PDB file of C-alpha atoms and ligand atoms in Angstrom:
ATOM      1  CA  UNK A 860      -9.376 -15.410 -10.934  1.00 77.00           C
ATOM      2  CA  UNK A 861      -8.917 -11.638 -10.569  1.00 85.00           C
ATOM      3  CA  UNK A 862     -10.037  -9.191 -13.277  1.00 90.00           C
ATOM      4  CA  UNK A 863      -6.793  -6.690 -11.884  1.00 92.00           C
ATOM      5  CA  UNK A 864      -7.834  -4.714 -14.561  1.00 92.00           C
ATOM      6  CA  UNK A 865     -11.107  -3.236 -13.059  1.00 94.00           C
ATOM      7  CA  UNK A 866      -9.287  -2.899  -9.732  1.00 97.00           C
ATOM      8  CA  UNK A 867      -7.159   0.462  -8.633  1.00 98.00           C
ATOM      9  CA  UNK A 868      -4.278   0.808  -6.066  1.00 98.00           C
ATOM     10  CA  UNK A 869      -2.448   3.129  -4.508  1.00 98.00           C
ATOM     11  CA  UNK A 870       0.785   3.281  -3.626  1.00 98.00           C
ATOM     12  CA  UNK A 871       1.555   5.195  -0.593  1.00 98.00           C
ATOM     13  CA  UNK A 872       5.794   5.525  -1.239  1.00 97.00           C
ATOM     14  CA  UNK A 873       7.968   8.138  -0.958  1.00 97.00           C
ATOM     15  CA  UNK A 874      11.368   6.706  -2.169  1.00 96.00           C
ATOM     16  CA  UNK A 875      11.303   6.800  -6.053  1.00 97.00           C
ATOM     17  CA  UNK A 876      13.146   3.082  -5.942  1.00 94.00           C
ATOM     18  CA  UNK A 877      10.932   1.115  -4.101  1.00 94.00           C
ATOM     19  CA  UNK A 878       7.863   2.733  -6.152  1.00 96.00           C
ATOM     20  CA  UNK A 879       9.444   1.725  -9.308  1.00 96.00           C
ATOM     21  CA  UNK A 880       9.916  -1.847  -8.362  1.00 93.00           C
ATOM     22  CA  UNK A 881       6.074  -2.419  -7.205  1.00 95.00           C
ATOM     23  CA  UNK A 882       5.124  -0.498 -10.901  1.00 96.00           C
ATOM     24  CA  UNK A 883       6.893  -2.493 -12.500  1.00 94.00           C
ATOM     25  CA  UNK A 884       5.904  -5.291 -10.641  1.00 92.00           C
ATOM     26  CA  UNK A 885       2.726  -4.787 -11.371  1.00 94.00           C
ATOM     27  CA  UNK A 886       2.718  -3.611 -15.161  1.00 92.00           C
ATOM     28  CA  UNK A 887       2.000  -7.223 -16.510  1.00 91.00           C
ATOM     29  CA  UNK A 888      -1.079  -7.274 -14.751  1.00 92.00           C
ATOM     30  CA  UNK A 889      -2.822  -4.306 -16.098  1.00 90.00           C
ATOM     31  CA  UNK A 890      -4.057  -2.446 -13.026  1.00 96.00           C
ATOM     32  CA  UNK A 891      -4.891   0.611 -12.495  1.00 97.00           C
ATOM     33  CA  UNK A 892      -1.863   2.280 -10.004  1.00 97.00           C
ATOM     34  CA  UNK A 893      -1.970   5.829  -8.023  1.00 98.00           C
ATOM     35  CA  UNK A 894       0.922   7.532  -6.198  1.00 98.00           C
ATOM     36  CA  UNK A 895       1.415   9.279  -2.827  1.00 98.00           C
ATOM     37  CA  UNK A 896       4.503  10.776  -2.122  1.00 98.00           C
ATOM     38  CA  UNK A 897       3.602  11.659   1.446  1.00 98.00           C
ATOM     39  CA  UNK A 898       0.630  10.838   3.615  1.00 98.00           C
ATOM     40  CA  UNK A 899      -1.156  13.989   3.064  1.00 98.00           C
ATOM     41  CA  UNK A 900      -1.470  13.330  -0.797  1.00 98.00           C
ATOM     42  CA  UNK A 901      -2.114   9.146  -0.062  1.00 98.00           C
ATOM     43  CA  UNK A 902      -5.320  11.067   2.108  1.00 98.00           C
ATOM     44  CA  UNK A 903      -6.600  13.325  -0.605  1.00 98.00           C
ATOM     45  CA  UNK A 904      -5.798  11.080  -3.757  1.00 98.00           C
ATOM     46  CA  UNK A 905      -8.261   8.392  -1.551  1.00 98.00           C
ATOM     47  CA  UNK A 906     -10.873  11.079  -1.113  1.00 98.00           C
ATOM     48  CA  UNK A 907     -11.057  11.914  -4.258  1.00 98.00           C
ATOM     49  CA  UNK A 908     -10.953   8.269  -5.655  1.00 98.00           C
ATOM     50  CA  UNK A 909     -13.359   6.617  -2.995  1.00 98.00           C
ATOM     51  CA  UNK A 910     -13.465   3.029  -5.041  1.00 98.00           C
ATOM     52  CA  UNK A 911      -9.471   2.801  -4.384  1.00 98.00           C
ATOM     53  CA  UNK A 912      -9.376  -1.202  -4.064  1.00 98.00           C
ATOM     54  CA  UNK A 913      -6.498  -1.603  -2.175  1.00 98.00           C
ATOM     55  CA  UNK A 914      -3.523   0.786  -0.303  1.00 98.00           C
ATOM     56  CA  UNK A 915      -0.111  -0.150  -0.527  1.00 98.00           C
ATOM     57  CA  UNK A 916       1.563   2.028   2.196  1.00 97.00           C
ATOM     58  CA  UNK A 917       4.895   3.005   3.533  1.00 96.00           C
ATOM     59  CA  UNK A 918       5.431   3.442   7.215  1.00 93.00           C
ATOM     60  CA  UNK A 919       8.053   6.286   6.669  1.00 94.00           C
ATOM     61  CA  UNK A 920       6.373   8.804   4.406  1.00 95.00           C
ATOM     62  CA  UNK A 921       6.967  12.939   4.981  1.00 95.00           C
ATOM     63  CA  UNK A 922       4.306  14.822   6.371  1.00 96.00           C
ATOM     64  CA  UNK A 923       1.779  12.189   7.914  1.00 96.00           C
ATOM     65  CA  UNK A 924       3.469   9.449   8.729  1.00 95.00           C
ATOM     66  CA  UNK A 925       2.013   5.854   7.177  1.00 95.00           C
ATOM     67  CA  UNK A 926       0.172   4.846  10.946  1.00 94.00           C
ATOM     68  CA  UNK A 927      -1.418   8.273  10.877  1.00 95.00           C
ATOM     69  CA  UNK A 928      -2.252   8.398   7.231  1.00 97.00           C
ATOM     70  CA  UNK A 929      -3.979   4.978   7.425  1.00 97.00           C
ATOM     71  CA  UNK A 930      -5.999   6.161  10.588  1.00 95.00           C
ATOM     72  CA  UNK A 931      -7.329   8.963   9.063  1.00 97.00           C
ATOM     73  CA  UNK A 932      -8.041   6.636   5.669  1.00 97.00           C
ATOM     74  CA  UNK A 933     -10.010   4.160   7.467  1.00 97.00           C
ATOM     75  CA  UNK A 934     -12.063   6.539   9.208  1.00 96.00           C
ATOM     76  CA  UNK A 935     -13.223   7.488   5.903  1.00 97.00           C
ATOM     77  CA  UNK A 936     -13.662   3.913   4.090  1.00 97.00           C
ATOM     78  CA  UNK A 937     -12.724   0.151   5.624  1.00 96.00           C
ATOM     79  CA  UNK A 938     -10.203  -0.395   2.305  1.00 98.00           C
ATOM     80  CA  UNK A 939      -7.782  -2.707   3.003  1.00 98.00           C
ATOM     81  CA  UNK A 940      -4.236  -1.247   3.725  1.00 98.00           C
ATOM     82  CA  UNK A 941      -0.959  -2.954   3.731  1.00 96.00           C
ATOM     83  CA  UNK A 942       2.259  -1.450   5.660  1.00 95.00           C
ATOM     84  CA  UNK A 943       5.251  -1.724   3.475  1.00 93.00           C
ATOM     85  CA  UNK A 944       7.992  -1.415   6.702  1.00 89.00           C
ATOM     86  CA  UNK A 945      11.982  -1.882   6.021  1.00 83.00           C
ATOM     87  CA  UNK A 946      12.211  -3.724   9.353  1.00 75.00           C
ATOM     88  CA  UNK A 947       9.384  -5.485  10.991  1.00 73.00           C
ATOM     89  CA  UNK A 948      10.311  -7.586  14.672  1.00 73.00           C
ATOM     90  CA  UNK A 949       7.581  -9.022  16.121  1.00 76.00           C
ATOM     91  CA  UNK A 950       6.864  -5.916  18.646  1.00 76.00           C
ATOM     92  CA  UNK A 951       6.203  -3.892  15.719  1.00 78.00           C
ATOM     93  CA  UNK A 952       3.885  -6.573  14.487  1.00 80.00           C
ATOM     94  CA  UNK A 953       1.271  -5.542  16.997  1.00 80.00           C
ATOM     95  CA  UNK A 954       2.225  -2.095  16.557  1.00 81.00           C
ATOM     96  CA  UNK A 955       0.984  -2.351  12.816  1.00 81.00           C
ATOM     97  CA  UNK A 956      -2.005  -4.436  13.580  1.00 80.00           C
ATOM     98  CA  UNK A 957      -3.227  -1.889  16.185  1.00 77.00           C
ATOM     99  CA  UNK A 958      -2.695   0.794  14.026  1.00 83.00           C
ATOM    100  CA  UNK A 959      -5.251  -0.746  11.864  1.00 90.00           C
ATOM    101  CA  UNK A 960      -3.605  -2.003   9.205  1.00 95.00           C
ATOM    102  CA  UNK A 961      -5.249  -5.410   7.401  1.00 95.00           C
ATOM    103  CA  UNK A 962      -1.612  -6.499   6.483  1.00 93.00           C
ATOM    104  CA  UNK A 963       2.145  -5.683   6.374  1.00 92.00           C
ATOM    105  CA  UNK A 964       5.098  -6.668   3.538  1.00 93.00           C
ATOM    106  CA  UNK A 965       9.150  -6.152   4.742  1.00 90.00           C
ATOM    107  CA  UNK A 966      11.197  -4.320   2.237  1.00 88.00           C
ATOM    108  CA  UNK A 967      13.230  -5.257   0.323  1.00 87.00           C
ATOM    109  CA  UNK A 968       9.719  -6.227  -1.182  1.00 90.00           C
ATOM    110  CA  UNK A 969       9.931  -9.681  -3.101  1.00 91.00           C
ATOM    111  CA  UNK A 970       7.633  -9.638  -5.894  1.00 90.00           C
ATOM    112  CA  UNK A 971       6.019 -13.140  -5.300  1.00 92.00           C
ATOM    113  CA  UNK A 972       5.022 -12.080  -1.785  1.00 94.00           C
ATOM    114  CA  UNK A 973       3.900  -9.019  -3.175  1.00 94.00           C
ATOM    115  CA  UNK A 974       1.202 -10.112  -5.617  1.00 94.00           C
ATOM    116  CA  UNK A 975       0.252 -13.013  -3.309  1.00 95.00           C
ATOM    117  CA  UNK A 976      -0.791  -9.936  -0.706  1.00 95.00           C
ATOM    118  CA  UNK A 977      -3.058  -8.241  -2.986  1.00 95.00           C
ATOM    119  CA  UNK A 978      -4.387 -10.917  -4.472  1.00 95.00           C
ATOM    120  CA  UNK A 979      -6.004 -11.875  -1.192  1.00 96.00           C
ATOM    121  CA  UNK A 980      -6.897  -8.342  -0.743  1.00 96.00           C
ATOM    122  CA  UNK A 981      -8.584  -7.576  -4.309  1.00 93.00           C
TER     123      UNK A 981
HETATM  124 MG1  LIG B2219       9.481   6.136   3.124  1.00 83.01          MG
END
């Protein structure tokens, strides 16, 4: 069983939508939740909050995009990263594992899927 509420995430989203539905998601389970709105604030909200459990990240974010932003994160710290794509065909599969993420979720996001993920991240 997961104590979620000694664990932090961040969630790498820039559409105001889809960040509300993972908050909300995730309100019941008392975790601790940071937001980027592009890639270069996902980069320095990590930095400055090194014991980040997990990253929830958006392909499409302004700025860095989500491959580069998770390149650069990982070359700081090995914390597990999840793409959140809209569209996700088995070419871009590779695509996402090669870019080094440990994971990927399609949007729309369906909350069961969703807290399956990071529990077996956390
Ligand atoms: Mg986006």
């Amino acid at each position: 069983m997961i104590d979620w509420s000694t664990k932090k995430i961040l969630v790498a989203e820039d559409e105001d939508m889809n960040y509300f539905l993972i908050q909300e998601t995730l309100r019941k389970y008392d975790v601790t939740l940071f937001r980027a709105t592009t890639g270069t604030e996902a980069i320095s909200i990590f930095k400055e909050n090194l014991d980040i459990n997990l990253i929830l990240m958006d392909i499409k974010m302004p700025e860095i995009n989500g491959y580069e932003a998770t390149k650069i994160i990982k070359s700081i710290k090995n914390v597990p990263i999840i793409a959140q794509t809209a569209y996700t065909p088995t070419g871009k599969q590779n695509e996402i594992k090669l870019a080094g993420f440990d994971d990927f979720i399609t949007k729309p996001i369906r909350i069961k899927e969703l807290v399956t993920l990071i529990e077996k991240y956390l």
